CSV table of C-alpha atoms in Angstrom, one decimal:
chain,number,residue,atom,x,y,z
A,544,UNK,CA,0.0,0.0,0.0
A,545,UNK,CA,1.0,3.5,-0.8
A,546,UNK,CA,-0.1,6.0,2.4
A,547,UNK,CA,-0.3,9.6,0.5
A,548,UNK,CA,1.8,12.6,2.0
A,549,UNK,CA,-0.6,14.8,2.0
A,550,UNK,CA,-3.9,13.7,3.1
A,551,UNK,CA,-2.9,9.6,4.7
A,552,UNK,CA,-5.4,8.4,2.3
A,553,UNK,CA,-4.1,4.5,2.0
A,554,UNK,CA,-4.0,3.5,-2.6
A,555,UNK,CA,-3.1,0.5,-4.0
A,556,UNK,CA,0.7,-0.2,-5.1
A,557,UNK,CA,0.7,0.4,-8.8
A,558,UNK,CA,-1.8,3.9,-8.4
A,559,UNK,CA,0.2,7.1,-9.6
A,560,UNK,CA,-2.8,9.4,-8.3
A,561,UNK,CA,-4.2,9.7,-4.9
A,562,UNK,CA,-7.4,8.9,-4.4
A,563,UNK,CA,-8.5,10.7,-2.0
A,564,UNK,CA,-7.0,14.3,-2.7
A,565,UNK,CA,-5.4,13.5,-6.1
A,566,UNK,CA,-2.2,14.1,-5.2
A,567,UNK,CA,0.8,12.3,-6.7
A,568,UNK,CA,1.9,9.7,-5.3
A,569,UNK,CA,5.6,8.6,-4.0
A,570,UNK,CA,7.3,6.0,-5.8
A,571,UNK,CA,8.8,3.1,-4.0
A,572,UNK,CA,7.9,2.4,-0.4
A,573,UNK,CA,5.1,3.8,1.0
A,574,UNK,CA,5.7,7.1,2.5
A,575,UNK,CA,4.7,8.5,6.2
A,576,UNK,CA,2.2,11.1,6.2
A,577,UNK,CA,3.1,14.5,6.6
A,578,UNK,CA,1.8,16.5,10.0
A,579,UNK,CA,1.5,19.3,7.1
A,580,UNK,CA,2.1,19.6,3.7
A,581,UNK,CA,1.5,22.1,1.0
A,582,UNK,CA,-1.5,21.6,-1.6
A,583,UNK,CA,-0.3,19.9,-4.3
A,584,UNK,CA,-1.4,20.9,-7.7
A,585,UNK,CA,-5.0,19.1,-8.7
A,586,UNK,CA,-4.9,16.3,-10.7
A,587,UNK,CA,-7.7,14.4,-12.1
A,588,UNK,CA,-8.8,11.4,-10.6
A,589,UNK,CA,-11.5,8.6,-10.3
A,590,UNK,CA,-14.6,9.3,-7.7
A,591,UNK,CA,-12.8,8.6,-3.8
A,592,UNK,CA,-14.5,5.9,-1.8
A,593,UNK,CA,-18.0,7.1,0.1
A,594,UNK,CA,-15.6,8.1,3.1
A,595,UNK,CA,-15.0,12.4,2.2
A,596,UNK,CA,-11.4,13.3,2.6
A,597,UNK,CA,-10.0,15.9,4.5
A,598,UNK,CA,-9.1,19.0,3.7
A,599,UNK,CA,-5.9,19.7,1.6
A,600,UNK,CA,-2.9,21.0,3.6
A,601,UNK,CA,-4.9,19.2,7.3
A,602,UNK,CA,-2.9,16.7,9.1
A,603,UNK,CA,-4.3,13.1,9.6
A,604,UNK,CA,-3.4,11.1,12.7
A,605,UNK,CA,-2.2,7.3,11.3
A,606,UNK,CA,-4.8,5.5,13.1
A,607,UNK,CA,-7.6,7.3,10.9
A,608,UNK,CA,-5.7,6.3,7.8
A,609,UNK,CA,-5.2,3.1,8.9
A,610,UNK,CA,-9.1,3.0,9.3
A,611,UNK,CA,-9.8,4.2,6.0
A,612,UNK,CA,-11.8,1.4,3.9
A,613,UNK,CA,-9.4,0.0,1.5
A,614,UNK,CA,-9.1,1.0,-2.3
A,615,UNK,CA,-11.5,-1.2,-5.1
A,616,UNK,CA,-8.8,-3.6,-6.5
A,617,UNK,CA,-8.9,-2.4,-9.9
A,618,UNK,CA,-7.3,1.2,-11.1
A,619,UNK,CA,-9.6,3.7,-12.2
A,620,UNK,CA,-9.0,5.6,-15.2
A,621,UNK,CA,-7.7,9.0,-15.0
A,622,UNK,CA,-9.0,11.8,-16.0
A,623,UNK,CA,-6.9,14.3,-17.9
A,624,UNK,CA,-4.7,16.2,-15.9
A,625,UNK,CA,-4.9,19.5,-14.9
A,626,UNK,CA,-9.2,19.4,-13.4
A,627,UNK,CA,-9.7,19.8,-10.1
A,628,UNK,CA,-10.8,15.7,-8.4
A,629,UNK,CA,-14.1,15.8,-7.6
A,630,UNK,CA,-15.3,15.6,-4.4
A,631,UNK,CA,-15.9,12.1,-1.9
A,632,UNK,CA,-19.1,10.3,-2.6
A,633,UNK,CA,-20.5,13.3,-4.2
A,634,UNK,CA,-21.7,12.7,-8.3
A,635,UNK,CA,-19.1,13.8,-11.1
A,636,UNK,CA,-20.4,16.6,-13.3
A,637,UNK,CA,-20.4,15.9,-17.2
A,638,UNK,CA,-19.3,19.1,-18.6
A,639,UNK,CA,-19.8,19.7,-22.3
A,640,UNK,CA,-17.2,19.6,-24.8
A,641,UNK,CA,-18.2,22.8,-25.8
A,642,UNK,CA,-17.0,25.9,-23.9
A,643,UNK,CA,-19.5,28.2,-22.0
A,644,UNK,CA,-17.2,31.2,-21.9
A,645,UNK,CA,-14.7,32.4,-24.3
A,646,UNK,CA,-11.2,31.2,-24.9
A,647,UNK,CA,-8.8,31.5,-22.0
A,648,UNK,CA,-5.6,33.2,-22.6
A,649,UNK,CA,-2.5,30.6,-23.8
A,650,UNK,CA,-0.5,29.0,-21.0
A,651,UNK,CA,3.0,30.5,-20.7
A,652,UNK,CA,2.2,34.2,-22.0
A,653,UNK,CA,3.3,34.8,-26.0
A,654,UNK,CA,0.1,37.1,-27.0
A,655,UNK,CA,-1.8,33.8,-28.4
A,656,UNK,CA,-4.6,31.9,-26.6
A,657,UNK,CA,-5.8,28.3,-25.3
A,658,UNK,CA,-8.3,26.4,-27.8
A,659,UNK,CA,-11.2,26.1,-25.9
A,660,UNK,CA,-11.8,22.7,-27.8
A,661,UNK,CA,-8.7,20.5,-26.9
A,662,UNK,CA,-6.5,23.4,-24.6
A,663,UNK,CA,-3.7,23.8,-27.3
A,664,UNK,CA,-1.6,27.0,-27.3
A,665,UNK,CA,-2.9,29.0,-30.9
A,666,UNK,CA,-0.4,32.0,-31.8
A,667,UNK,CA,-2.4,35.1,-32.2
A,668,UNK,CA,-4.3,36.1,-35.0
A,669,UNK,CA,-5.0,32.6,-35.9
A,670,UNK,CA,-8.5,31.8,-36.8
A,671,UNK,CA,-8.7,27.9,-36.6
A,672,UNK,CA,-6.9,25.5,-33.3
A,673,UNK,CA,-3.7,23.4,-35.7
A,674,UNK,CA,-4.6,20.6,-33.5
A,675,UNK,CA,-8.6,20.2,-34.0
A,676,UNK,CA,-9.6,22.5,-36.2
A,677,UNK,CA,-11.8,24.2,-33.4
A,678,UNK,CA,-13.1,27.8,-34.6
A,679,UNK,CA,-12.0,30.4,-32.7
A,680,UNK,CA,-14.7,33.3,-32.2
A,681,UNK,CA,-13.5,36.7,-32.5
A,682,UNK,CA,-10.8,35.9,-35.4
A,683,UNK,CA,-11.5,36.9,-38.5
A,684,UNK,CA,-10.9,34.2,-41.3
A,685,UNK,CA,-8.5,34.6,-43.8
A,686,UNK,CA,-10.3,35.5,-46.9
A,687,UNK,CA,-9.5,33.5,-49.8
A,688,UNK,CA,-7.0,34.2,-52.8
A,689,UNK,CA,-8.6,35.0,-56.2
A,690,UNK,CA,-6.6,33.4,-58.8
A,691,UNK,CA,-5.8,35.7,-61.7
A,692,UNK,CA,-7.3,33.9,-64.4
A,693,UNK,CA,-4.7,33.0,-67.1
A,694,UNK,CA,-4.3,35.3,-69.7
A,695,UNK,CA,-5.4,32.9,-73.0
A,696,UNK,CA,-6.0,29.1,-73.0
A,697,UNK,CA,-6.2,26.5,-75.5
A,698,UNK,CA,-9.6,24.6,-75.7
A,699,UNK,CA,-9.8,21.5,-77.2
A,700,UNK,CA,-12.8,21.4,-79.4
A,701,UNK,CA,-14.7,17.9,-79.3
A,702,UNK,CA,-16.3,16.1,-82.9
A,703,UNK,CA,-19.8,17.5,-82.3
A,704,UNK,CA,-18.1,20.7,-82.4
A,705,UNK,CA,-18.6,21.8,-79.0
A,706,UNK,CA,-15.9,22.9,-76.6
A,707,UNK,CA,-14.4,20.4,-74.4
A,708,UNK,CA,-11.0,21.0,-71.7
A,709,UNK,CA,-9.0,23.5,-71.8
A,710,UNK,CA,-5.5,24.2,-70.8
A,711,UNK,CA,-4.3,27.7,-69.4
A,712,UNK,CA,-1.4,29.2,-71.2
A,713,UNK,CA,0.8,31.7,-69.1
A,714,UNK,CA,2.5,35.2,-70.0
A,715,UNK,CA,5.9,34.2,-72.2
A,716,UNK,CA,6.7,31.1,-73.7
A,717,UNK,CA,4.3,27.5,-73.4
A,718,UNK,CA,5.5,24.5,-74.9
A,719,UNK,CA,2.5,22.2,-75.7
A,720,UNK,CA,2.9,18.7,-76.6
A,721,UNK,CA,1.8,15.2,-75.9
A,722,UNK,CA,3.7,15.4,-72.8
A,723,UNK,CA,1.5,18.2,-71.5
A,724,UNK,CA,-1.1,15.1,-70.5
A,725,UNK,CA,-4.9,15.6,-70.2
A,726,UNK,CA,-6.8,15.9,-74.0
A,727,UNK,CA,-2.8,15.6,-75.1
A,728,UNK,CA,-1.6,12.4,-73.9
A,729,UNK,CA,-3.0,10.0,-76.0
A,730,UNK,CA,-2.8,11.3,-79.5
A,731,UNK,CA,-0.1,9.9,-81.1
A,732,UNK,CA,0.0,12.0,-83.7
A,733,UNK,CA,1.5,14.8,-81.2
A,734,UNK,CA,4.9,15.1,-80.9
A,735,UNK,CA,6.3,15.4,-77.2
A,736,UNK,CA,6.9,18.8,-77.6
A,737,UNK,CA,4.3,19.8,-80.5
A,738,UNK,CA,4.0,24.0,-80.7
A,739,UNK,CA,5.5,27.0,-79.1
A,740,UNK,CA,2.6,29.6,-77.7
A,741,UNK,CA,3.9,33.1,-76.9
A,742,UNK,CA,1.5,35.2,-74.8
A,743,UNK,CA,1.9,38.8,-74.6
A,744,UNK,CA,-0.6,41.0,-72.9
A,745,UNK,CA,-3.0,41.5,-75.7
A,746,UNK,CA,-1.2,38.7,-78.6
A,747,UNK,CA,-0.6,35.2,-79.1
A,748,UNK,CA,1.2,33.8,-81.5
A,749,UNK,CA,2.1,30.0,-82.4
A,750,UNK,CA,5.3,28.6,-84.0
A,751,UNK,CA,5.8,24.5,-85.0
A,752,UNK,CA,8.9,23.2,-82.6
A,753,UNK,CA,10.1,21.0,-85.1
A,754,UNK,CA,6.9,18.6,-84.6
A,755,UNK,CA,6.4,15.3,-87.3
A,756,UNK,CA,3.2,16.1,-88.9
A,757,UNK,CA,2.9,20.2,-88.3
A,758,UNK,CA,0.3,22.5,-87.3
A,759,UNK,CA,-3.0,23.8,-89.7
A,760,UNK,CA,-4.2,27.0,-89.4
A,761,UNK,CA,-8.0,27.2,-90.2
A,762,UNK,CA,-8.6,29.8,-93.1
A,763,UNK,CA,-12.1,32.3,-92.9
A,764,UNK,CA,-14.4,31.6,-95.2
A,765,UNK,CA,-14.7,33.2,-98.9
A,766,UNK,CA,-11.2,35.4,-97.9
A,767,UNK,CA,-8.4,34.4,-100.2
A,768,UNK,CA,-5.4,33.7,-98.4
A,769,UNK,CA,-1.4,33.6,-100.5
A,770,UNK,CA,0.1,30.4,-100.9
A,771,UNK,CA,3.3,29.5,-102.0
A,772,UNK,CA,5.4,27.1,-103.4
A,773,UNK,CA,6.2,23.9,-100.7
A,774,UNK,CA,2.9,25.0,-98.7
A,775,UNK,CA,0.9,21.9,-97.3
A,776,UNK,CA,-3.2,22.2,-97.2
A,777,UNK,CA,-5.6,20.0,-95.3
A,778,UNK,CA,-9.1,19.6,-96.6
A,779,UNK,CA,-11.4,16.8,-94.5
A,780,UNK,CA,-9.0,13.7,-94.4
A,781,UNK,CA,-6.5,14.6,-97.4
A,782,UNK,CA,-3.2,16.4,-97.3
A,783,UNK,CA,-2.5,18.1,-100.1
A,784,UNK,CA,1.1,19.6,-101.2
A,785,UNK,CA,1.3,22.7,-103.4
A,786,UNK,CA,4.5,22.9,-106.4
A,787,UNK,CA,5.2,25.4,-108.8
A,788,UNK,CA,6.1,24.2,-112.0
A,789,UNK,CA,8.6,26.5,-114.3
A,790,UNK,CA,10.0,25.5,-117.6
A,791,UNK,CA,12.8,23.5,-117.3
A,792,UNK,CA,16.1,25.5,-118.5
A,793,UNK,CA,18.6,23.7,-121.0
A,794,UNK,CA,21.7,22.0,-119.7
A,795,UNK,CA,24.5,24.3,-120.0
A,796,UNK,CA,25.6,22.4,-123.4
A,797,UNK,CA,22.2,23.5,-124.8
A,798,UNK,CA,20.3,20.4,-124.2
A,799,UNK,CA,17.2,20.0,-123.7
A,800,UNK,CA,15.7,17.8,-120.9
A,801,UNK,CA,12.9,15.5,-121.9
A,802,UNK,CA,9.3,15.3,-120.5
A,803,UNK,CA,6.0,16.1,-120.6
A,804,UNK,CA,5.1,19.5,-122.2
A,805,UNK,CA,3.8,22.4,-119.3
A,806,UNK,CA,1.9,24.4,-121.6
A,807,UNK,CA,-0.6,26.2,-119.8
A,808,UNK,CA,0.6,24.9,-116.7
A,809,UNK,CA,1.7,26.7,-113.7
A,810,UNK,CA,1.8,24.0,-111.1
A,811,UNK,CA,0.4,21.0,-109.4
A,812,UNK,CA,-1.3,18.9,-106.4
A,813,UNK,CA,0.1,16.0,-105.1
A,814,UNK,CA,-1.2,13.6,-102.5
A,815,UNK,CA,0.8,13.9,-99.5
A,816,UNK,CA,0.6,9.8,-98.1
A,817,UNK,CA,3.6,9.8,-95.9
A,818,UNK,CA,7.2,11.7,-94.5
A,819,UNK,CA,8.4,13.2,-97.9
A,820,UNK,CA,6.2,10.4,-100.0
A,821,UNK,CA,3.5,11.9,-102.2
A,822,UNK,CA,1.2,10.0,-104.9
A,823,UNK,CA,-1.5,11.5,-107.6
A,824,UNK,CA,-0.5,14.1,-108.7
A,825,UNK,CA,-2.9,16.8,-110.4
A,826,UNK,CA,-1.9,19.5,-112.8
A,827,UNK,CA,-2.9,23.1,-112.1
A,828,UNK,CA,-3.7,25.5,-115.4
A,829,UNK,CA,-5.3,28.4,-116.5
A,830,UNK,CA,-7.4,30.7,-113.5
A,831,UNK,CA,-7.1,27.3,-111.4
A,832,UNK,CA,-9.0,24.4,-109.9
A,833,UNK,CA,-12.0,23.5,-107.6
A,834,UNK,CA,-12.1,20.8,-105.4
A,835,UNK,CA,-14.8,19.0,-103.4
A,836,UNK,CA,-16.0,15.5,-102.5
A,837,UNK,CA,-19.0,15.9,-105.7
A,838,UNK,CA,-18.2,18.8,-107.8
A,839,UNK,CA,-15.0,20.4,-108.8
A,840,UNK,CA,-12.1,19.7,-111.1
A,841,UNK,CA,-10.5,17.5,-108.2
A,842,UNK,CA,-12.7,15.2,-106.1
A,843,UNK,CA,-12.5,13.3,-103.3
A,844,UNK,CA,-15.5,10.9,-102.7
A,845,UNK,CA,-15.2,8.4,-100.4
A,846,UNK,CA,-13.8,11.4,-97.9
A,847,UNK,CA,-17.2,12.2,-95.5
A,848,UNK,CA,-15.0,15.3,-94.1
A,849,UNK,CA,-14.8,17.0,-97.5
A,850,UNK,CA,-17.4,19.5,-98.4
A,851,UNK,CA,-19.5,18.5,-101.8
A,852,UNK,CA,-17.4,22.3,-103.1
A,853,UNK,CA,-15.0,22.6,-100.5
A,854,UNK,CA,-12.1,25.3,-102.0
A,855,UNK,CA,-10.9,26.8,-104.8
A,856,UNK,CA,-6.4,27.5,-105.4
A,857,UNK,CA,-6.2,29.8,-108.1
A,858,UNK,CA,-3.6,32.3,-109.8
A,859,UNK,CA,-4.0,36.4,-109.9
A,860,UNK,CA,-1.4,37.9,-111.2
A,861,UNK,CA,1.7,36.3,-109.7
A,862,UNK,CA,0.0,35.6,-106.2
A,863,UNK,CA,-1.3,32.4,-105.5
A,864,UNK,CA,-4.4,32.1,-104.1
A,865,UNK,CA,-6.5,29.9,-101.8
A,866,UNK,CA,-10.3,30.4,-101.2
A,867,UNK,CA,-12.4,28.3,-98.5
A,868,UNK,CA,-16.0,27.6,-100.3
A,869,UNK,CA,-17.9,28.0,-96.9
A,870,UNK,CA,-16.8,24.1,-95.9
A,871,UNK,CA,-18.7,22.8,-93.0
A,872,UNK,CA,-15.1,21.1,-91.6
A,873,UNK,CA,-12.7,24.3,-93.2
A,874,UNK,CA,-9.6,24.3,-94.9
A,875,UNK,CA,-6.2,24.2,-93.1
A,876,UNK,CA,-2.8,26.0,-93.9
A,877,UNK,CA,0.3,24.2,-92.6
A,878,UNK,CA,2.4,27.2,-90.1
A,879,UNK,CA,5.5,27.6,-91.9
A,880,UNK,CA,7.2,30.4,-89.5
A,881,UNK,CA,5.8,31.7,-86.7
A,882,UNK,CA,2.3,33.0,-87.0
A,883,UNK,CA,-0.7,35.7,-84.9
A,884,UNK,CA,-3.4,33.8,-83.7
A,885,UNK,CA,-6.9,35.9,-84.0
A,886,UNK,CA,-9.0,35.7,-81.2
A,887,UNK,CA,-11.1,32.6,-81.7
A,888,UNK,CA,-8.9,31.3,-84.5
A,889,UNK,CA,-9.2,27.0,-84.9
A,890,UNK,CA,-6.3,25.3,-86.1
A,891,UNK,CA,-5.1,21.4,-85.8
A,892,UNK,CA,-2.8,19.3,-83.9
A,893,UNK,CA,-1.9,15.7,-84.4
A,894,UNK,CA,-5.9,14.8,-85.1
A,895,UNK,CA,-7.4,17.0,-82.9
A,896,UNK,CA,-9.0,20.7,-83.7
A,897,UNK,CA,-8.1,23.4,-81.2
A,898,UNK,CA,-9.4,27.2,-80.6
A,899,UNK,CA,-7.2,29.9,-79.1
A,900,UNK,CA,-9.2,32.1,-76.6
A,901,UNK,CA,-7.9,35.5,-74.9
């Protein structure tokens, strides 16, 4: 048995609490009670035995103690540290885990205060305990950040011709590419690092980064747009490759080179079918040629994507010219250099269609 020092209250060995006053208790042998002692600081424990104990700091003769009723064999729980011990035989009130009054200053000074919640220290100015997450009343809440929004994105546009994602492109330079995931990743017709989109504060422009299959710019409607010699168009499915043809000059011994007579001709269309391979080629004469999937000079019927008239290449003067007949799926313009998106403007990647918005 373990006698406490400070009221003679008699606890079982393995007790670190008194149960009687609370107290700690000694470790080791049982200790002699004290004539008179000091309060000790409260500590929490479980309801006393019905016998009331003394009064803190009042000296017990050792016969009483010894006549104290012995402890219940089993330990009681403790309560946390730092409540008062309720009284002897008297019923322990439940309080609420919700405090009454408002918060109590922080132990140990330091301008915060005590969550009334759970009694951790909260630095001042903080609106919410780090421990619980208890509101603190009286603290205003951070307000939250508003995000600028990004200054132009890309939104991919899906086949019914609605907009799907979109991906925010920053001020300076954004490199897009299959390895810019989301509505990228898994078109394999996008090289890793596909375009190069400069953003200035009221421009964007676009430039190829050296990409496998290139980037289409979508022409307006019934506006002619110059093309020139080596340019690559894309009408529904087809890729079309544009060459001037000029009379071939003598060799420098005066003879002439063989083939087929160019009368009349000023260039031709060829099929583009591969990297550097082109089939079918069509000649290109007089004020030009139509084509389309029914009607035209050049036709392409078993393409669905290719408008019955679709667009028109023709020669004024010495400019070469390129006319989109109101298509429902447009014409496309392979970017050569670097080029200034319009607001709004479409163009393609790998196999999807893309508009620029800022």
């Amino acid at each position: 048995m373990i006698i406490c020092p400070n009221c003679g209250k008699e606890n079982q060995d393995h007790y670190k609490f008194c149960l009687g006053c609370g107290s700690d208790l000694p470790k080791g042998e049982p200790a002699a009670p004290k004539k008179e002692s000091q309060p000790a600081p409260a500590q929490a424990a479980a309801p006393a035995p019905t016998v009331e104990a003394p009064k803190r700091g009042a000296s017990v003769p050792p016969k009483e103690a010894k006549q104290a009723p012995a402890a219940p064999a089993a330990a009681p729980a403790e309560a946390p540290r730092g409540t008062a011990a309720p009284a002897a035989g008297r019923p322990v009130e439940q309080r609420s885990s919700k405090p009454s009054q408002p918060p109590q200053a922080a132990p140990g000074g330091g301008g915060g205060q005590a969550c009334p919640n759970c009694g951790s220290p909260i630095p001042e100015g903080f609106a919410f305990c780090g421990k619980c997450g208890h509101r603190i009343m009286g603290v205003p809440a951070a307000k939250p950040v508003s995000m600028a929004p990004a200054p132009a994105k890309l939104v991919f546009i899906q086949p019914d011709g609605s907009p799907g994602g979109s991906m925010p492109l920053q001020l300076g330079e954004n490199k897009i590419g299959r390895e810019s995931g989301g509505f990228m990743e898994n078109d394999p017709f996008l090289s890793p690092v596909h375009a190069i989109f400069t953003v200035a504060k009221d421009s964007v422009t676009i430039k190829d980064a050296g990409s496998l299959n290139g980037i289409y710019l979508r022409l307006p409607p019934n506006t002619p747009a110059e093309i020139q010699n080596g340019d690559v168009i894309r009408l529904g499915q087809e890729l079309v490759l544009l060459e001037m043809l000029d009379k071939v000059q003598p060799a420098p011994d005066g003879t002439e080179i063989m083939g087929s007579p160019i009368e009349g001709l000023w260039g031709r269309l060829s099929l583009v079918v591969g990297q550097g391979r082109t089939e079918n080629a069509f000649p290109i004469g007089g004020d030009g040629v139509t084509l389309g999937r029914e009607r035209g000079d050049i036709i392409f019927p078993e393409d669905g994507y290719v408008s019955g008239s679709h667009l028109r290449i023709q020669k004024h003067g010495l400019r070469i010219e390129m006319i989109d007949l109101q298509s429902s799926n447009g014409t496309f313009l392979r970017v050569r250099d670097t080029v200034k998106l319009e607001k709004g403007a479409y163009f393609l990647m790998g196999q999807q269609l893309f508009q620029i918005n800022y």
